[in-house]
Amino acid sequence: MLKSSFGKQKLIPIPGSGRGPLDKTVPNEPGLKCPSCSRRVMEMELKEHKLCPHCGHHFPLNARERLEIIADSGSFQEFEVGLRSINTLEFPGYDEKMTQAINETGLSEAIITGKATVGGYPCVLGIMDPGFMMGSMGSVVGEKVCRAMERAIELKIALIIFTASGGARMQEGMLSLLQMAKTTAVLGRFHQEGLLYISIITNPTTGGVSASFASLADIILAEPGALIGFAGPRVIKQTISETLPAGFQKAEFMLGHGMLDCIVERGQLKKTLELFLRLHGGEKNG
Ligand SMILES: [Zn+2]
């Protein structure tokens, strides 16, 4: 599993805010310190989109919070509820880590998938949770992504996946790495059907997820400032022994190098998705 800048931050839940992981760098002071502008922000100022009121920094959202701001209210029908990984390789401490992640997030794995409508347009939605073992992809994350794609093929509707991942889940070894090939193969079938797939890359998306389904969409969007890469900047710097360019692997850098179609601020995401679904022939429910 790759270490991203996300992994280096101390992430603790803010009292009364659900369990959304937010960084709080100064202990015993109210609110949070914004990592972009360094100003203090009170929790209530972040509102539902969790944006810094001073500079617009995008604080992390967990999967349920993301669902809330994207899917039409009450439209989400979750697939594969409760499906979770088992410790096939008997990796020491994995069971305990899984139990802890389940208890802390209320999820059974690092992605939720289901059918929903966005602005009235039906789609299959997948949302990764950066707080569940760093959004790492093990066999169940890969399986849920594949089943979501298959459901979209069956229903002949668009697929939208929000990615957030530290990479492959090291506790599942080769079974984790296999998910890159598996999701890519099923996605190949999805593309043959001529259906629309939109991926929205959020901070951070690295490792196996960035090198598979995050980067293989018809339309690839990202949130401002998101770290996107295979190996993290620290590893690359050490390997090539060279200074990396400013903003290396940030969404803005990736857009400038042709790896993204567009950077969309969180407040505009739902409207943007609605527009793409409409332009690609989506028919509203009812
Ligand atoms: Zn700020």
Coordinates of C-alpha atoms and ligand atoms in Angstrom, one line a residue:
M1 CA 0.0 0.0 0.0
L2 CA 1.3 3.4 -0.9
K3 CA 1.8 6.2 1.5
S4 CA 0.1 9.3 0.3
S5 CA -0.1 12.7 1.9
F6 CA -3.4 11.6 3.3
G7 CA -1.7 8.8 5.2
K8 CA 0.7 11.2 6.9
Q9 CA -2.0 13.4 8.3
K10 CA -3.4 12.8 11.7
L11 CA -7.1 12.2 11.1
I12 CA -9.6 12.4 13.9
P13 CA -13.3 12.7 13.9
I14 CA -14.6 16.1 14.9
P15 CA -17.2 15.8 17.7
G16 CA -20.7 16.1 16.5
S17 CA -19.8 15.8 12.9
G18 CA -20.5 12.1 12.4
R19 CA -17.3 10.3 11.7
G20 CA -15.9 12.3 8.9
P21 CA -12.1 12.2 9.0
L22 CA -10.7 15.7 9.2
D23 CA -7.3 16.8 10.1
K24 CA -6.8 18.8 13.2
T25 CA -3.3 19.9 13.7
V26 CA -3.5 22.1 16.8
P27 CA -4.8 20.2 19.9
N28 CA -7.0 21.9 22.5
E29 CA -8.1 24.6 20.1
P30 CA -11.7 24.8 18.8
G31 CA -12.3 23.9 15.1
L32 CA -9.7 22.9 12.5
K33 CA -6.7 24.4 10.9
C34 CA -7.2 24.5 7.1
P35 CA -4.2 22.7 5.5
S36 CA -4.3 25.1 2.5
C37 CA -4.7 28.6 4.1
S38 CA -3.8 27.7 7.7
R39 CA -6.7 29.6 9.0
R40 CA -8.9 28.2 11.7
V41 CA -12.3 26.9 10.6
M42 CA -15.2 26.0 12.8
E43 CA -17.0 22.8 12.0
M44 CA -20.4 24.6 11.3
E45 CA -18.7 26.8 8.7
L46 CA -17.8 23.8 6.6
K47 CA -21.4 23.0 5.8
E48 CA -22.5 19.9 3.9
H49 CA -19.8 20.2 1.2
K50 CA -17.0 20.5 3.8
L51 CA -15.2 23.4 2.1
C52 CA -13.0 25.9 3.8
P53 CA -15.0 29.2 3.9
H54 CA -11.7 31.2 3.4
C55 CA -9.9 29.4 0.5
G56 CA -12.3 26.7 -0.7
H57 CA -10.1 23.8 0.5
H58 CA -11.9 20.5 0.0
F59 CA -11.9 18.6 3.3
P60 CA -12.4 14.8 3.1
L61 CA -15.9 13.4 2.9
N62 CA -16.8 9.9 4.0
A63 CA -18.9 7.7 1.7
R64 CA -22.3 8.5 3.3
E65 CA -21.6 12.2 3.3
R66 CA -20.7 12.0 -0.3
L67 CA -23.8 10.1 -1.1
E68 CA -25.9 12.7 0.6
I69 CA -24.7 15.5 -1.6
I70 CA -24.7 13.6 -4.9
A71 CA -27.7 11.2 -5.0
D72 CA -31.3 12.4 -5.0
S73 CA -32.7 12.1 -1.5
G74 CA -34.1 8.6 -0.7
S75 CA -33.1 7.3 -4.2
F76 CA -30.1 5.1 -3.2
Q77 CA -30.7 1.3 -3.2
E78 CA -27.5 -0.3 -1.9
F79 CA -26.0 -3.4 -3.5
E80 CA -24.1 -6.1 -1.7
V81 CA -24.9 -4.9 1.8
G82 CA -22.5 -6.4 4.4
L83 CA -20.2 -8.0 1.9
R84 CA -16.7 -8.0 3.5
S85 CA -13.3 -9.4 3.1
I86 CA -12.0 -12.4 5.0
N87 CA -8.4 -12.9 6.1
T88 CA -7.5 -15.5 3.4
L89 CA -3.8 -15.2 3.8
E90 CA -4.0 -15.1 7.6
F91 CA -2.2 -11.9 7.6
P92 CA -1.3 -10.9 11.2
G93 CA -3.5 -8.2 12.6
Y94 CA -5.8 -8.0 9.6
D95 CA -8.9 -9.2 11.3
E96 CA -8.4 -6.7 14.1
K97 CA -7.9 -3.8 11.6
M98 CA -11.0 -4.8 9.7
T99 CA -13.1 -4.9 12.9
Q100 CA -11.8 -1.5 13.8
A101 CA -12.5 0.0 10.4
I102 CA -16.0 -1.5 10.4
N103 CA -16.7 -0.1 13.9
E104 CA -15.3 3.3 13.1
T105 CA -17.0 3.8 9.7
G106 CA -20.2 1.8 10.0
L107 CA -19.4 0.3 6.6
S108 CA -18.5 -3.2 5.8
E109 CA -15.8 -2.3 3.2
A110 CA -14.0 0.7 1.6
I111 CA -16.7 1.2 -1.0
I112 CA -20.5 1.5 -1.1
T113 CA -22.3 0.7 -4.4
G114 CA -25.9 0.9 -5.4
K115 CA -28.5 2.3 -7.8
A116 CA -29.6 5.9 -7.4
T117 CA -30.8 8.9 -9.3
V118 CA -28.8 12.0 -9.8
G119 CA -31.0 15.0 -10.8
G120 CA -33.7 12.4 -11.8
Y121 CA -31.3 10.4 -14.0
P122 CA -30.8 6.8 -13.0
C123 CA -27.3 5.5 -12.6
V124 CA -25.2 3.0 -10.7
L125 CA -23.1 4.7 -8.1
G126 CA -19.9 3.6 -6.4
I127 CA -18.4 5.7 -3.6
M128 CA -15.1 4.9 -2.0
D129 CA -14.5 5.8 1.7
P130 CA -11.0 7.2 2.4
G131 CA -11.5 6.5 6.1
F132 CA -11.9 2.7 5.7
M133 CA -8.3 1.4 5.8
M134 CA -7.3 4.3 3.6
G135 CA -9.8 3.3 0.9
S136 CA -7.5 0.4 0.1
M137 CA -8.6 -2.1 -2.6
G138 CA -8.8 -5.7 -1.5
S139 CA -10.8 -8.5 -3.0
V140 CA -14.2 -7.2 -1.9
V141 CA -13.7 -3.7 -3.1
G142 CA -12.7 -5.1 -6.5
E143 CA -15.7 -7.5 -6.5
K144 CA -18.2 -4.8 -5.6
V145 CA -16.8 -2.6 -8.4
C146 CA -17.2 -5.4 -10.8
R147 CA -20.7 -6.3 -9.7
A148 CA -21.7 -2.6 -9.9
M149 CA -20.5 -2.5 -13.5
E150 CA -22.4 -5.7 -14.3
R151 CA -25.6 -4.2 -12.8
A152 CA -25.2 -1.1 -14.9
I153 CA -24.8 -3.3 -18.0
E154 CA -27.9 -5.3 -17.0
L155 CA -29.9 -2.1 -16.3
K156 CA -28.4 -0.3 -19.3
I157 CA -27.7 2.8 -17.3
A158 CA -24.6 5.0 -16.6
L159 CA -22.0 4.2 -14.0
I160 CA -20.4 6.8 -11.7
I161 CA -17.6 6.0 -9.3
F162 CA -16.0 8.3 -6.8
T163 CA -12.5 7.1 -6.0
A164 CA -10.4 7.7 -2.9
S165 CA -7.7 5.2 -2.2
G166 CA -4.2 4.6 -0.8
G167 CA -3.8 1.7 -3.2
A168 CA -3.9 -2.1 -3.0
R169 CA -4.6 -3.6 0.4
M170 CA -1.3 -5.2 1.4
Q171 CA -2.9 -7.6 3.8
E172 CA -4.5 -9.4 0.8
G173 CA -1.3 -9.5 -1.2
M174 CA -1.7 -10.8 -4.7
L175 CA -5.5 -11.1 -4.3
S176 CA -5.5 -7.3 -4.0
L177 CA -3.3 -6.7 -7.1
L178 CA -5.6 -9.1 -9.0
Q179 CA -8.4 -6.6 -8.6
M180 CA -6.7 -4.2 -11.1
A181 CA -6.9 -6.7 -13.9
K182 CA -10.4 -7.9 -12.8
T183 CA -12.0 -4.5 -12.7
T184 CA -10.3 -3.6 -16.0
A185 CA -11.6 -6.7 -17.7
V186 CA -15.2 -6.1 -16.6
L187 CA -14.9 -2.5 -17.6
G188 CA -13.9 -3.7 -21.1
R189 CA -17.3 -5.4 -21.3
F190 CA -19.0 -2.3 -20.0
H191 CA -17.4 -0.1 -22.7
Q192 CA -18.5 -2.6 -25.4
E193 CA -22.1 -2.0 -24.4
G194 CA -21.6 1.7 -25.2
L195 CA -22.7 2.8 -21.8
L196 CA -21.4 5.9 -20.0
Y197 CA -18.8 5.7 -17.2
I198 CA -17.8 8.8 -15.3
S199 CA -15.1 8.6 -12.7
I200 CA -14.5 11.4 -10.1
I201 CA -11.1 11.3 -8.6
T202 CA -10.9 12.7 -5.0
N203 CA -8.0 13.2 -2.7
P204 CA -6.0 10.9 -2.6
T205 CA -6.4 8.4 -5.4
T206 CA -3.1 6.4 -5.7
G207 CA -1.8 2.9 -6.4
G208 CA -4.0 0.2 -7.9
V209 CA -7.2 2.2 -8.0
S210 CA -5.5 5.0 -10.0
A211 CA -4.0 2.5 -12.3
S212 CA -7.3 0.7 -13.1
F213 CA -10.9 1.9 -13.0
A214 CA -10.2 5.5 -11.8
S215 CA -8.3 6.2 -15.0
L216 CA -10.4 4.2 -17.5
A217 CA -13.6 6.2 -17.6
D218 CA -15.2 7.9 -20.6
I219 CA -15.1 11.2 -18.6
I220 CA -12.6 11.6 -15.8
L221 CA -13.2 14.5 -13.4
A222 CA -11.3 15.4 -10.2
E223 CA -11.8 17.6 -7.2
P224 CA -9.5 20.6 -6.9
G225 CA -6.1 19.7 -5.2
A226 CA -6.6 15.9 -5.3
L227 CA -3.4 13.9 -5.2
I228 CA -3.5 11.5 -8.2
G229 CA -0.7 9.0 -9.0
F230 CA 0.6 5.5 -8.9
A231 CA 3.6 5.8 -6.6
G232 CA 3.5 8.7 -4.2
P233 CA 5.7 11.8 -4.7
R234 CA 8.1 10.8 -1.9
V235 CA 8.8 7.4 -3.4
I236 CA 9.3 8.9 -6.9
K237 CA 11.7 11.6 -5.5
Q238 CA 13.7 9.0 -3.7
T239 CA 13.9 6.7 -6.7
I240 CA 14.9 9.3 -9.4
S241 CA 16.9 11.5 -7.0
E242 CA 15.5 14.6 -8.6
T243 CA 13.4 17.6 -7.4
L244 CA 9.8 17.2 -8.6
P245 CA 8.0 20.0 -10.3
A246 CA 5.7 22.2 -8.2
G247 CA 2.2 20.8 -7.7
F248 CA 3.4 17.4 -9.0
Q249 CA 0.5 14.8 -9.0
K250 CA -2.1 17.4 -8.0
A251 CA -5.3 17.4 -10.0
E252 CA -4.3 20.8 -11.6
F253 CA -0.9 19.3 -12.7
M254 CA -2.7 16.2 -14.1
L255 CA -5.2 18.3 -16.0
G256 CA -2.3 20.3 -17.6
H257 CA -0.7 16.9 -18.7
G258 CA -3.9 15.6 -20.3
M259 CA -4.8 13.0 -17.6
L260 CA -8.1 14.5 -16.7
D261 CA -11.0 16.0 -18.6
C262 CA -12.0 18.6 -16.0
I263 CA -11.6 19.7 -12.4
V264 CA -14.9 20.4 -10.7
E265 CA -15.5 22.0 -7.4
R266 CA -17.5 19.9 -5.0
G267 CA -20.4 22.4 -5.0
Q268 CA -20.8 22.1 -8.8
L269 CA -20.4 18.3 -9.0
K270 CA -24.0 17.2 -8.8
K271 CA -25.0 19.7 -11.5
T272 CA -22.1 18.7 -13.7
L273 CA -23.0 15.0 -13.4
E274 CA -26.6 15.8 -14.2
L275 CA -25.5 17.6 -17.3
F276 CA -23.3 14.7 -18.5
L277 CA -26.1 12.2 -17.9
R278 CA -28.5 14.3 -19.9
L279 CA -26.1 14.9 -22.8
H280 CA -25.4 11.2 -23.0
G281 CA -29.1 10.3 -23.5
G282 CA -30.1 9.6 -19.9
E283 CA -33.8 9.4 -19.4
K284 CA -35.3 10.7 -16.2
N285 CA -37.1 8.3 -14.0
G286 CA -40.9 8.8 -14.0
Ligands
ZN1 ZN -8.6 27.3 3.9

